[in-house]
């Protein structure tokens, strides 16, 4: 836990990764306990403040009261949204925090990371300010005096100091080969960060990691692509993850959620099974590993 917070502190110091190109958004986004919204109709019409968060993010929880205060202060001048990453979330988790913090701010559920992928960020909480021209002008990992100053400038149609940088190039999507193949999505921190918040998720992550390791040994000739989310993950975190679980197959960081978006997944862990390039099964719960193994093995025997 301490390590993760220290990592976020370092990221906060160097925050500033923005999308210099026009925002790429879906046609519609669900609003928790509200009507869907088309953000494309808002971008370029008025200033926008987006805060990315998750119910299982401890620092996000601490900032919710401040976010609500900011919403009440600037709601008439800035379109303000709490964008939930929509990763491993349930209505129960969100409603519980919404009621506890008495949130009235619109909570947008990101569609498979299509909002988040416009920005180069590595963890939550993450804040993004967009001016009335639709330009991303300021980002930060911290809800501090500097953010409040930038919000005040944005509300007054003054120009916040830009700190834009270029997004990294995305990895190419590898086509699935003929026969049976697997694609696995995981998170390097899922087995420990959620231990106290959502222990059932931790158990699911551990079970999935063991299952995929076992599958690799039992079906060494079955192609496997493995990715970990870029959230809270640098190369050193991936290296530690691989070593910790004795992983003997290639694992790649999904740098901007591009690959997860392609496969329309926002659950970590997820195991996708393909037959001749077509997805035939998808597993997100791993409390019955023997059944999953049998299911996949039978598919390989048919080929």
PDB file of C-alpha atoms in Angstrom:
ATOM      1  CA  UNK A   1       0.000   0.000   0.000  1.00  0.00           C
ATOM      2  CA  UNK A   2       2.777   2.415   0.959  1.00  0.00           C
ATOM      3  CA  UNK A   3       4.634   1.532  -2.222  1.00  0.00           C
ATOM      4  CA  UNK A   4       1.597   2.348  -4.365  1.00  0.00           C
ATOM      5  CA  UNK A   5       1.068   5.716  -2.669  1.00  0.00           C
ATOM      6  CA  UNK A   6       4.755   6.573  -3.131  1.00  0.00           C
ATOM      7  CA  UNK A   7       4.469   5.656  -6.781  1.00  0.00           C
ATOM      8  CA  UNK A   8       1.476   7.961  -7.154  1.00  0.00           C
ATOM      9  CA  UNK A   9       3.356  10.757  -5.401  1.00  0.00           C
ATOM     10  CA  UNK A  10       6.205  10.491  -7.893  1.00  0.00           C
ATOM     11  CA  UNK A  11       3.708  10.492 -10.738  1.00  0.00           C
ATOM     12  CA  UNK A  12       1.991  13.562  -9.296  1.00  0.00           C
ATOM     13  CA  UNK A  13       5.263  15.460  -9.351  1.00  0.00           C
ATOM     14  CA  UNK A  14       5.749  14.722 -13.032  1.00  0.00           C
ATOM     15  CA  UNK A  15       2.075  14.786 -14.102  1.00  0.00           C
ATOM     16  CA  UNK A  16       1.297  16.402 -17.400  1.00  0.00           C
ATOM     17  CA  UNK A  17       0.549  13.748 -20.004  1.00  0.00           C
ATOM     18  CA  UNK A  18      -2.255  15.087 -22.172  1.00  0.00           C
ATOM     19  CA  UNK A  19      -3.865  14.231 -25.452  1.00  0.00           C
ATOM     20  CA  UNK A  20      -2.908  16.898 -27.965  1.00  0.00           C
ATOM     21  CA  UNK A  21      -5.361  15.583 -30.596  1.00  0.00           C
ATOM     22  CA  UNK A  22      -9.163  16.036 -30.470  1.00  0.00           C
ATOM     23  CA  UNK A  23     -10.795  13.866 -27.842  1.00  0.00           C
ATOM     24  CA  UNK A  24     -12.061  10.542 -29.130  1.00  0.00           C
ATOM     25  CA  UNK A  25     -15.358   9.781 -27.397  1.00  0.00           C
ATOM     26  CA  UNK A  26     -18.191   7.286 -27.685  1.00  0.00           C
ATOM     27  CA  UNK A  27     -21.661   8.406 -28.750  1.00  0.00           C
ATOM     28  CA  UNK A  28     -23.138   7.971 -25.290  1.00  0.00           C
ATOM     29  CA  UNK A  29     -22.082   7.283 -21.700  1.00  0.00           C
ATOM     30  CA  UNK A  30     -24.215   5.949 -18.885  1.00  0.00           C
ATOM     31  CA  UNK A  31     -24.578   8.170 -15.835  1.00  0.00           C
ATOM     32  CA  UNK A  32     -24.981   6.342 -12.534  1.00  0.00           C
ATOM     33  CA  UNK A  33     -28.545   6.960 -11.285  1.00  0.00           C
ATOM     34  CA  UNK A  34     -29.023   9.483 -14.075  1.00  0.00           C
ATOM     35  CA  UNK A  35     -29.710   9.974 -17.773  1.00  0.00           C
ATOM     36  CA  UNK A  36     -27.004   9.063 -20.339  1.00  0.00           C
ATOM     37  CA  UNK A  37     -24.830  11.901 -21.604  1.00  0.00           C
ATOM     38  CA  UNK A  38     -23.187  12.638 -24.955  1.00  0.00           C
ATOM     39  CA  UNK A  39     -19.890  14.290 -24.019  1.00  0.00           C
ATOM     40  CA  UNK A  40     -19.274  15.212 -27.634  1.00  0.00           C
ATOM     41  CA  UNK A  41     -22.069  17.770 -27.272  1.00  0.00           C
ATOM     42  CA  UNK A  42     -20.298  19.322 -24.283  1.00  0.00           C
ATOM     43  CA  UNK A  43     -16.693  19.384 -25.489  1.00  0.00           C
ATOM     44  CA  UNK A  44     -15.996  22.688 -27.220  1.00  0.00           C
ATOM     45  CA  UNK A  45     -19.145  24.302 -25.796  1.00  0.00           C
ATOM     46  CA  UNK A  46     -18.066  25.031 -22.222  1.00  0.00           C
ATOM     47  CA  UNK A  47     -15.134  24.336 -19.881  1.00  0.00           C
ATOM     48  CA  UNK A  48     -14.973  20.800 -18.499  1.00  0.00           C
ATOM     49  CA  UNK A  49     -13.413  19.268 -15.391  1.00  0.00           C
ATOM     50  CA  UNK A  50     -13.091  15.477 -15.365  1.00  0.00           C
ATOM     51  CA  UNK A  51     -11.965  13.503 -12.344  1.00  0.00           C
ATOM     52  CA  UNK A  52     -11.128   9.844 -12.949  1.00  0.00           C
ATOM     53  CA  UNK A  53     -11.716   7.565  -9.985  1.00  0.00           C
ATOM     54  CA  UNK A  54     -12.621   4.071  -8.769  1.00  0.00           C
ATOM     55  CA  UNK A  55     -14.398   2.862  -5.642  1.00  0.00           C
ATOM     56  CA  UNK A  56     -11.433   0.681  -4.699  1.00  0.00           C
ATOM     57  CA  UNK A  57      -8.932   3.561  -4.992  1.00  0.00           C
ATOM     58  CA  UNK A  58      -8.179   4.712  -1.439  1.00  0.00           C
ATOM     59  CA  UNK A  59      -6.958   8.183  -2.398  1.00  0.00           C
ATOM     60  CA  UNK A  60     -10.032   8.622  -4.621  1.00  0.00           C
ATOM     61  CA  UNK A  61     -12.265   7.930  -1.640  1.00  0.00           C
ATOM     62  CA  UNK A  62     -10.493  10.574   0.433  1.00  0.00           C
ATOM     63  CA  UNK A  63     -10.995  13.194  -2.287  1.00  0.00           C
ATOM     64  CA  UNK A  64     -14.746  12.649  -2.799  1.00  0.00           C
ATOM     65  CA  UNK A  65     -15.864  15.315  -0.267  1.00  0.00           C
ATOM     66  CA  UNK A  66     -13.551  17.861  -1.897  1.00  0.00           C
ATOM     67  CA  UNK A  67     -14.863  16.890  -5.329  1.00  0.00           C
ATOM     68  CA  UNK A  68     -18.442  17.466  -4.203  1.00  0.00           C
ATOM     69  CA  UNK A  69     -17.491  20.901  -2.811  1.00  0.00           C
ATOM     70  CA  UNK A  70     -15.819  21.784  -6.111  1.00  0.00           C
ATOM     71  CA  UNK A  71     -18.917  20.683  -8.001  1.00  0.00           C
ATOM     72  CA  UNK A  72     -21.192  22.857  -5.865  1.00  0.00           C
ATOM     73  CA  UNK A  73     -18.872  25.837  -6.322  1.00  0.00           C
ATOM     74  CA  UNK A  74     -18.330  25.689 -10.091  1.00  0.00           C
ATOM     75  CA  UNK A  75     -21.233  23.684 -11.525  1.00  0.00           C
ATOM     76  CA  UNK A  76     -22.771  26.765 -13.187  1.00  0.00           C
ATOM     77  CA  UNK A  77     -19.550  27.676 -14.999  1.00  0.00           C
ATOM     78  CA  UNK A  78     -17.833  24.339 -15.606  1.00  0.00           C
ATOM     79  CA  UNK A  79     -19.250  20.983 -16.698  1.00  0.00           C
ATOM     80  CA  UNK A  80     -17.919  18.694 -13.966  1.00  0.00           C
ATOM     81  CA  UNK A  81     -17.979  14.908 -14.115  1.00  0.00           C
ATOM     82  CA  UNK A  82     -16.712  12.121 -11.892  1.00  0.00           C
ATOM     83  CA  UNK A  83     -15.651   9.524 -14.452  1.00  0.00           C
ATOM     84  CA  UNK A  84     -15.527   6.058 -12.959  1.00  0.00           C
ATOM     85  CA  UNK A  85     -12.959   3.824 -14.653  1.00  0.00           C
ATOM     86  CA  UNK A  86     -15.641   1.111 -14.646  1.00  0.00           C
ATOM     87  CA  UNK A  87     -13.055  -1.562 -13.866  1.00  0.00           C
ATOM     88  CA  UNK A  88     -14.141  -4.318 -11.463  1.00  0.00           C
ATOM     89  CA  UNK A  89     -17.036  -2.131 -10.294  1.00  0.00           C
ATOM     90  CA  UNK A  90     -20.549  -2.933  -9.078  1.00  0.00           C
ATOM     91  CA  UNK A  91     -23.578  -0.723  -8.500  1.00  0.00           C
ATOM     92  CA  UNK A  92     -23.395  -1.599  -4.816  1.00  0.00           C
ATOM     93  CA  UNK A  93     -19.836  -0.283  -4.426  1.00  0.00           C
ATOM     94  CA  UNK A  94     -20.654   2.978  -6.201  1.00  0.00           C
ATOM     95  CA  UNK A  95     -23.966   3.582  -4.436  1.00  0.00           C
ATOM     96  CA  UNK A  96     -22.370   3.003  -1.043  1.00  0.00           C
ATOM     97  CA  UNK A  97     -19.707   5.678  -1.622  1.00  0.00           C
ATOM     98  CA  UNK A  98     -22.151   8.037  -3.312  1.00  0.00           C
ATOM     99  CA  UNK A  99     -24.424   7.979  -0.271  1.00  0.00           C
ATOM    100  CA  UNK A 100     -21.579   8.175   2.230  1.00  0.00           C
ATOM    101  CA  UNK A 101     -20.106  11.284   0.575  1.00  0.00           C
ATOM    102  CA  UNK A 102     -23.534  12.697  -0.392  1.00  0.00           C
ATOM    103  CA  UNK A 103     -22.461  13.079  -4.002  1.00  0.00           C
ATOM    104  CA  UNK A 104     -24.701  14.934  -6.421  1.00  0.00           C
ATOM    105  CA  UNK A 105     -22.012  15.288  -9.096  1.00  0.00           C
ATOM    106  CA  UNK A 106     -22.792  13.249 -12.244  1.00  0.00           C
ATOM    107  CA  UNK A 107     -20.940   9.931 -12.153  1.00  0.00           C
ATOM    108  CA  UNK A 108     -20.129   8.838 -15.682  1.00  0.00           C
ATOM    109  CA  UNK A 109     -19.285   5.191 -16.305  1.00  0.00           C
ATOM    110  CA  UNK A 110     -16.439   4.984 -18.792  1.00  0.00           C
ATOM    111  CA  UNK A 111     -17.168   2.722 -21.754  1.00  0.00           C
ATOM    112  CA  UNK A 112     -14.268   0.279 -21.785  1.00  0.00           C
ATOM    113  CA  UNK A 113     -11.800   3.089 -21.100  1.00  0.00           C
ATOM    114  CA  UNK A 114     -12.817   5.176 -24.107  1.00  0.00           C
ATOM    115  CA  UNK A 115     -12.624   8.410 -22.094  1.00  0.00           C
ATOM    116  CA  UNK A 116      -9.523   7.486 -20.116  1.00  0.00           C
ATOM    117  CA  UNK A 117      -7.591   6.428 -23.212  1.00  0.00           C
ATOM    118  CA  UNK A 118      -7.524  10.058 -24.366  1.00  0.00           C
ATOM    119  CA  UNK A 119      -5.053  10.756 -21.584  1.00  0.00           C
ATOM    120  CA  UNK A 120      -1.658   9.396 -20.659  1.00  0.00           C
ATOM    121  CA  UNK A 121      -2.066   8.604 -16.980  1.00  0.00           C
ATOM    122  CA  UNK A 122      -0.953   5.743 -14.778  1.00  0.00           C
ATOM    123  CA  UNK A 123      -3.321   5.796 -11.832  1.00  0.00           C
ATOM    124  CA  UNK A 124      -6.209   7.452 -10.059  1.00  0.00           C
ATOM    125  CA  UNK A 125      -7.216   9.922  -8.814  1.00  0.00           C
ATOM    126  CA  UNK A 126      -6.501  11.826 -12.004  1.00  0.00           C
ATOM    127  CA  UNK A 127      -7.844  15.265 -12.902  1.00  0.00           C
ATOM    128  CA  UNK A 128      -8.171  16.813 -16.364  1.00  0.00           C
ATOM    129  CA  UNK A 129      -9.245  20.347 -17.291  1.00  0.00           C
ATOM    130  CA  UNK A 130     -10.552  21.119 -20.780  1.00  0.00           C
ATOM    131  CA  UNK A 131     -11.161  24.674 -21.957  1.00  0.00           C
ATOM    132  CA  UNK A 132     -14.172  25.932 -23.906  1.00  0.00           C
ATOM    133  CA  UNK A 133     -12.340  25.243 -27.167  1.00  0.00           C
ATOM    134  CA  UNK A 134     -12.113  21.547 -26.334  1.00  0.00           C
ATOM    135  CA  UNK A 135      -8.387  21.682 -25.554  1.00  0.00           C
ATOM    136  CA  UNK A 136      -6.960  19.709 -22.636  1.00  0.00           C
ATOM    137  CA  UNK A 137      -5.029  22.383 -20.766  1.00  0.00           C
ATOM    138  CA  UNK A 138      -4.131  20.942 -17.378  1.00  0.00           C
ATOM    139  CA  UNK A 139      -3.819  17.567 -15.665  1.00  0.00           C
ATOM    140  CA  UNK A 140      -2.680  16.431 -12.251  1.00  0.00           C
ATOM    141  CA  UNK A 141      -2.820  13.498  -9.848  1.00  0.00           C
ATOM    142  CA  UNK A 142      -3.387  15.793  -6.873  1.00  0.00           C
ATOM    143  CA  UNK A 143      -6.389  17.688  -5.560  1.00  0.00           C
ATOM    144  CA  UNK A 144      -4.397  20.588  -4.177  1.00  0.00           C
ATOM    145  CA  UNK A 145      -4.152  24.387  -4.202  1.00  0.00           C
ATOM    146  CA  UNK A 146      -2.715  24.366  -7.730  1.00  0.00           C
ATOM    147  CA  UNK A 147      -5.709  22.447  -9.064  1.00  0.00           C
ATOM    148  CA  UNK A 148      -8.106  24.851  -7.349  1.00  0.00           C
ATOM    149  CA  UNK A 149      -6.253  27.802  -8.866  1.00  0.00           C
ATOM    150  CA  UNK A 150      -6.490  26.266 -12.338  1.00  0.00           C
ATOM    151  CA  UNK A 151     -10.211  25.615 -11.823  1.00  0.00           C
ATOM    152  CA  UNK A 152     -10.724  29.246 -10.863  1.00  0.00           C
ATOM    153  CA  UNK A 153      -8.958  30.342 -14.050  1.00  0.00           C
ATOM    154  CA  UNK A 154     -11.009  27.894 -16.105  1.00  0.00           C
ATOM    155  CA  UNK A 155     -14.267  29.144 -14.576  1.00  0.00           C
ATOM    156  CA  UNK A 156     -13.317  32.709 -15.447  1.00  0.00           C
ATOM    157  CA  UNK A 157     -12.432  31.777 -19.031  1.00  0.00           C
ATOM    158  CA  UNK A 158      -8.817  32.649 -18.338  1.00  0.00           C
ATOM    159  CA  UNK A 159      -6.160  30.417 -19.822  1.00  0.00           C
ATOM    160  CA  UNK A 160      -4.716  27.810 -17.452  1.00  0.00           C
ATOM    161  CA  UNK A 161      -1.063  26.996 -17.995  1.00  0.00           C
ATOM    162  CA  UNK A 162      -0.861  24.252 -20.578  1.00  0.00           C
ATOM    163  CA  UNK A 163       1.227  21.202 -19.793  1.00  0.00           C
ATOM    164  CA  UNK A 164       0.376  19.048 -22.789  1.00  0.00           C
ATOM    165  CA  UNK A 165       2.550  16.218 -24.049  1.00  0.00           C
ATOM    166  CA  UNK A 166       2.137  13.617 -26.734  1.00  0.00           C
ATOM    167  CA  UNK A 167       0.542  10.233 -26.108  1.00  0.00           C
ATOM    168  CA  UNK A 168       2.800   7.226 -26.721  1.00  0.00           C
ATOM    169  CA  UNK A 169       2.257   5.132 -29.797  1.00  0.00           C
ATOM    170  CA  UNK A 170      -0.151   2.250 -29.310  1.00  0.00           C
ATOM    171  CA  UNK A 171       0.832  -1.376 -29.711  1.00  0.00           C
ATOM    172  CA  UNK A 172      -0.493  -3.108 -32.793  1.00  0.00           C
ATOM    173  CA  UNK A 173      -3.259  -5.646 -32.241  1.00  0.00           C
ATOM    174  CA  UNK A 174      -1.971  -9.126 -32.943  1.00  0.00           C
ATOM    175  CA  UNK A 175      -4.413 -11.235 -34.955  1.00  0.00           C
ATOM    176  CA  UNK A 176      -5.520 -14.523 -33.445  1.00  0.00           C
ATOM    177  CA  UNK A 177      -4.085 -17.593 -35.210  1.00  0.00           C
ATOM    178  CA  UNK A 178      -5.999 -20.612 -36.454  1.00  0.00           C
ATOM    179  CA  UNK A 179      -6.950 -23.157 -33.852  1.00  0.00           C
ATOM    180  CA  UNK A 180      -7.436 -22.390 -30.156  1.00  0.00           C
ATOM    181  CA  UNK A 181      -5.714 -19.333 -28.675  1.00  0.00           C
ATOM    182  CA  UNK A 182      -5.931 -17.400 -25.427  1.00  0.00           C
ATOM    183  CA  UNK A 183      -5.779 -13.729 -24.436  1.00  0.00           C
ATOM    184  CA  UNK A 184      -5.364 -12.911 -20.755  1.00  0.00           C
ATOM    185  CA  UNK A 185      -5.809  -9.531 -19.053  1.00  0.00           C
ATOM    186  CA  UNK A 186      -4.568  -8.939 -15.504  1.00  0.00           C
ATOM    187  CA  UNK A 187      -3.363  -6.214 -13.117  1.00  0.00           C
ATOM    188  CA  UNK A 188      -0.015  -6.334 -11.347  1.00  0.00           C
ATOM    189  CA  UNK A 189      -1.560  -4.976  -8.125  1.00  0.00           C
ATOM    190  CA  UNK A 190      -4.862  -6.859  -8.044  1.00  0.00           C
ATOM    191  CA  UNK A 191      -3.598  -9.531  -5.642  1.00  0.00           C
ATOM    192  CA  UNK A 192      -2.569  -7.098  -2.883  1.00  0.00           C
ATOM    193  CA  UNK A 193      -4.046  -3.620  -3.303  1.00  0.00           C
ATOM    194  CA  UNK A 194      -7.648  -4.808  -2.988  1.00  0.00           C
ATOM    195  CA  UNK A 195      -6.917  -7.205  -0.151  1.00  0.00           C
ATOM    196  CA  UNK A 196      -8.557  -5.057   2.522  1.00  0.00           C
ATOM    197  CA  UNK A 197     -11.078  -3.250   0.311  1.00  0.00           C
ATOM    198  CA  UNK A 198     -12.479  -6.115  -1.772  1.00  0.00           C
ATOM    199  CA  UNK A 199     -10.907  -9.397  -0.594  1.00  0.00           C
ATOM    200  CA  UNK A 200     -13.085 -11.401  -2.982  1.00  0.00           C
ATOM    201  CA  UNK A 201     -11.403  -9.636  -5.904  1.00  0.00           C
ATOM    202  CA  UNK A 202      -7.979 -10.469  -4.501  1.00  0.00           C
ATOM    203  CA  UNK A 203      -8.963 -14.138  -4.269  1.00  0.00           C
ATOM    204  CA  UNK A 204     -10.224 -14.048  -7.845  1.00  0.00           C
ATOM    205  CA  UNK A 205      -6.961 -12.524  -9.085  1.00  0.00           C
ATOM    206  CA  UNK A 206      -4.841 -15.112  -7.294  1.00  0.00           C
ATOM    207  CA  UNK A 207      -6.974 -17.946  -8.654  1.00  0.00           C
ATOM    208  CA  UNK A 208      -6.722 -16.565 -12.188  1.00  0.00           C
ATOM    209  CA  UNK A 209      -2.945 -16.196 -12.007  1.00  0.00           C
ATOM    210  CA  UNK A 210      -2.543 -19.799 -10.883  1.00  0.00           C
ATOM    211  CA  UNK A 211      -4.975 -21.053 -13.520  1.00  0.00           C
ATOM    212  CA  UNK A 212      -3.191 -19.339 -16.405  1.00  0.00           C
ATOM    213  CA  UNK A 213       0.187 -20.574 -15.132  1.00  0.00           C
ATOM    214  CA  UNK A 214      -1.198 -24.106 -15.005  1.00  0.00           C
ATOM    215  CA  UNK A 215      -2.782 -23.808 -18.450  1.00  0.00           C
ATOM    216  CA  UNK A 216       0.537 -22.714 -19.885  1.00  0.00           C
ATOM    217  CA  UNK A 217       2.191 -25.844 -18.531  1.00  0.00           C
ATOM    218  CA  UNK A 218      -0.615 -28.177 -19.597  1.00  0.00           C
ATOM    219  CA  UNK A 219      -1.129 -26.604 -23.043  1.00  0.00           C
ATOM    220  CA  UNK A 220       2.324 -25.266 -23.984  1.00  0.00           C
ATOM    221  CA  UNK A 221       1.508 -25.197 -27.700  1.00  0.00           C
ATOM    222  CA  UNK A 222      -1.659 -23.148 -27.304  1.00  0.00           C
ATOM    223  CA  UNK A 223      -0.880 -19.496 -28.242  1.00  0.00           C
ATOM    224  CA  UNK A 224      -1.252 -17.112 -25.297  1.00  0.00           C
ATOM    225  CA  UNK A 225      -1.159 -13.316 -25.327  1.00  0.00           C
ATOM    226  CA  UNK A 226      -0.995 -11.779 -21.864  1.00  0.00           C
ATOM    227  CA  UNK A 227      -1.453  -8.119 -20.955  1.00  0.00           C
ATOM    228  CA  UNK A 228      -1.529  -6.104 -17.739  1.00  0.00           C
ATOM    229  CA  UNK A 229      -3.306  -2.777 -17.401  1.00  0.00           C
ATOM    230  CA  UNK A 230      -1.102   0.311 -17.480  1.00  0.00           C
ATOM    231  CA  UNK A 231      -2.783   1.635 -14.334  1.00  0.00           C
ATOM    232  CA  UNK A 232      -0.314   1.871 -11.452  1.00  0.00           C
ATOM    233  CA  UNK A 233       2.130  -0.161 -13.496  1.00  0.00           C
ATOM    234  CA  UNK A 234       5.606   0.605 -14.745  1.00  0.00           C
ATOM    235  CA  UNK A 235       8.093  -1.886 -16.162  1.00  0.00           C
ATOM    236  CA  UNK A 236       9.613  -2.522 -12.739  1.00  0.00           C
ATOM    237  CA  UNK A 237       6.157  -3.394 -11.379  1.00  0.00           C
ATOM    238  CA  UNK A 238       5.644  -5.840 -14.223  1.00  0.00           C
ATOM    239  CA  UNK A 239       9.069  -7.386 -13.597  1.00  0.00           C
ATOM    240  CA  UNK A 240       8.221  -7.883  -9.917  1.00  0.00           C
ATOM    241  CA  UNK A 241       4.834  -9.369 -10.838  1.00  0.00           C
ATOM    242  CA  UNK A 242       6.408 -11.863 -13.241  1.00  0.00           C
ATOM    243  CA  UNK A 243       8.999 -12.888 -10.677  1.00  0.00           C
ATOM    244  CA  UNK A 244       6.533 -13.088  -7.795  1.00  0.00           C
ATOM    245  CA  UNK A 245       4.256 -15.545  -9.582  1.00  0.00           C
ATOM    246  CA  UNK A 246       6.950 -17.386 -11.564  1.00  0.00           C
ATOM    247  CA  UNK A 247       5.329 -16.494 -14.860  1.00  0.00           C
ATOM    248  CA  UNK A 248       7.014 -18.174 -17.831  1.00  0.00           C
ATOM    249  CA  UNK A 249       5.128 -16.581 -20.702  1.00  0.00           C
ATOM    250  CA  UNK A 250       5.477 -13.080 -22.224  1.00  0.00           C
ATOM    251  CA  UNK A 251       3.488 -10.327 -20.502  1.00  0.00           C
ATOM    252  CA  UNK A 252       3.063  -6.854 -22.004  1.00  0.00           C
ATOM    253  CA  UNK A 253       1.805  -3.601 -20.477  1.00  0.00           C
ATOM    254  CA  UNK A 254      -1.302  -2.372 -22.282  1.00  0.00           C
ATOM    255  CA  UNK A 255       0.119   1.149 -22.417  1.00  0.00           C
ATOM    256  CA  UNK A 256      -3.038   3.130 -23.129  1.00  0.00           C
ATOM    257  CA  UNK A 257      -5.780   0.521 -22.732  1.00  0.00           C
ATOM    258  CA  UNK A 258      -5.760   0.125 -26.508  1.00  0.00           C
ATOM    259  CA  UNK A 259      -5.742  -3.673 -26.472  1.00  0.00           C
ATOM    260  CA  UNK A 260      -8.364  -4.025 -23.723  1.00  0.00           C
ATOM    261  CA  UNK A 261     -10.587  -1.673 -25.714  1.00  0.00           C
ATOM    262  CA  UNK A 262     -10.146  -3.782 -28.829  1.00  0.00           C
ATOM    263  CA  UNK A 263     -11.366  -6.852 -26.961  1.00  0.00           C
ATOM    264  CA  UNK A 264     -14.052  -4.881 -25.109  1.00  0.00           C
ATOM    265  CA  UNK A 265     -12.946  -5.913 -21.640  1.00  0.00           C
ATOM    266  CA  UNK A 266     -12.811  -3.895 -18.440  1.00  0.00           C
ATOM    267  CA  UNK A 267     -12.594  -6.767 -15.956  1.00  0.00           C
ATOM    268  CA  UNK A 268      -9.271  -7.730 -14.427  1.00  0.00           C
ATOM    269  CA  UNK A 269      -8.622 -10.605 -14.599  1.00  0.00           C
ATOM    270  CA  UNK A 270     -10.244 -11.796 -17.822  1.00  0.00           C
ATOM    271  CA  UNK A 271      -9.389 -14.839 -19.932  1.00  0.00           C
ATOM    272  CA  UNK A 272     -10.631 -14.832 -23.530  1.00  0.00           C
ATOM    273  CA  UNK A 273     -10.707 -18.035 -25.544  1.00  0.00           C
ATOM    274  CA  UNK A 274     -10.618 -18.012 -29.351  1.00  0.00           C
ATOM    275  CA  UNK A 275     -11.212 -20.696 -31.940  1.00  0.00           C
ATOM    276  CA  UNK A 276      -9.959 -19.907 -35.457  1.00  0.00           C
ATOM    277  CA  UNK A 277      -9.857 -16.217 -34.578  1.00  0.00           C
ATOM    278  CA  UNK A 278     -13.366 -16.028 -33.161  1.00  0.00           C
ATOM    279  CA  UNK A 279     -14.010 -15.528 -29.444  1.00  0.00           C
ATOM    280  CA  UNK A 280     -15.948 -18.507 -28.106  1.00  0.00           C
ATOM    281  CA  UNK A 281     -15.594 -18.155 -24.340  1.00  0.00           C
ATOM    282  CA  UNK A 282     -14.794 -15.434 -21.805  1.00  0.00           C
ATOM    283  CA  UNK A 283     -14.007 -16.011 -18.131  1.00  0.00           C
ATOM    284  CA  UNK A 284     -13.936 -13.340 -15.425  1.00  0.00           C
ATOM    285  CA  UNK A 285     -14.595 -15.564 -12.419  1.00  0.00           C
ATOM    286  CA  UNK A 286     -11.995 -18.163 -11.504  1.00  0.00           C
ATOM    287  CA  UNK A 287     -13.419 -19.927  -8.459  1.00  0.00           C
ATOM    288  CA  UNK A 288     -13.927 -23.118 -10.494  1.00  0.00           C
ATOM    289  CA  UNK A 289     -10.530 -23.551 -12.221  1.00  0.00           C
ATOM    290  CA  UNK A 290     -11.006 -27.235 -12.990  1.00  0.00           C
ATOM    291  CA  UNK A 291     -14.127 -26.501 -15.038  1.00  0.00           C
ATOM    292  CA  UNK A 292     -12.355 -23.765 -16.987  1.00  0.00           C
ATOM    293  CA  UNK A 293      -9.371 -26.008 -17.683  1.00  0.00           C
ATOM    294  CA  UNK A 294     -11.620 -28.835 -18.860  1.00  0.00           C
ATOM    295  CA  UNK A 295     -13.564 -26.476 -21.120  1.00  0.00           C
ATOM    296  CA  UNK A 296     -10.434 -25.155 -22.815  1.00  0.00           C
ATOM    297  CA  UNK A 297      -8.792 -28.577 -23.064  1.00  0.00           C
ATOM    298  CA  UNK A 298     -11.834 -30.014 -24.828  1.00  0.00           C
ATOM    299  CA  UNK A 299     -11.655 -27.225 -27.384  1.00  0.00           C
ATOM    300  CA  UNK A 300      -7.998 -27.968 -28.136  1.00  0.00           C
ATOM    301  CA  UNK A 301      -8.746 -31.664 -28.538  1.00  0.00           C
ATOM    302  CA  UNK A 302     -11.310 -30.903 -31.232  1.00  0.00           C
ATOM    303  CA  UNK A 303      -8.734 -29.044 -33.328  1.00  0.00           C
TER     304      UNK A 303
END
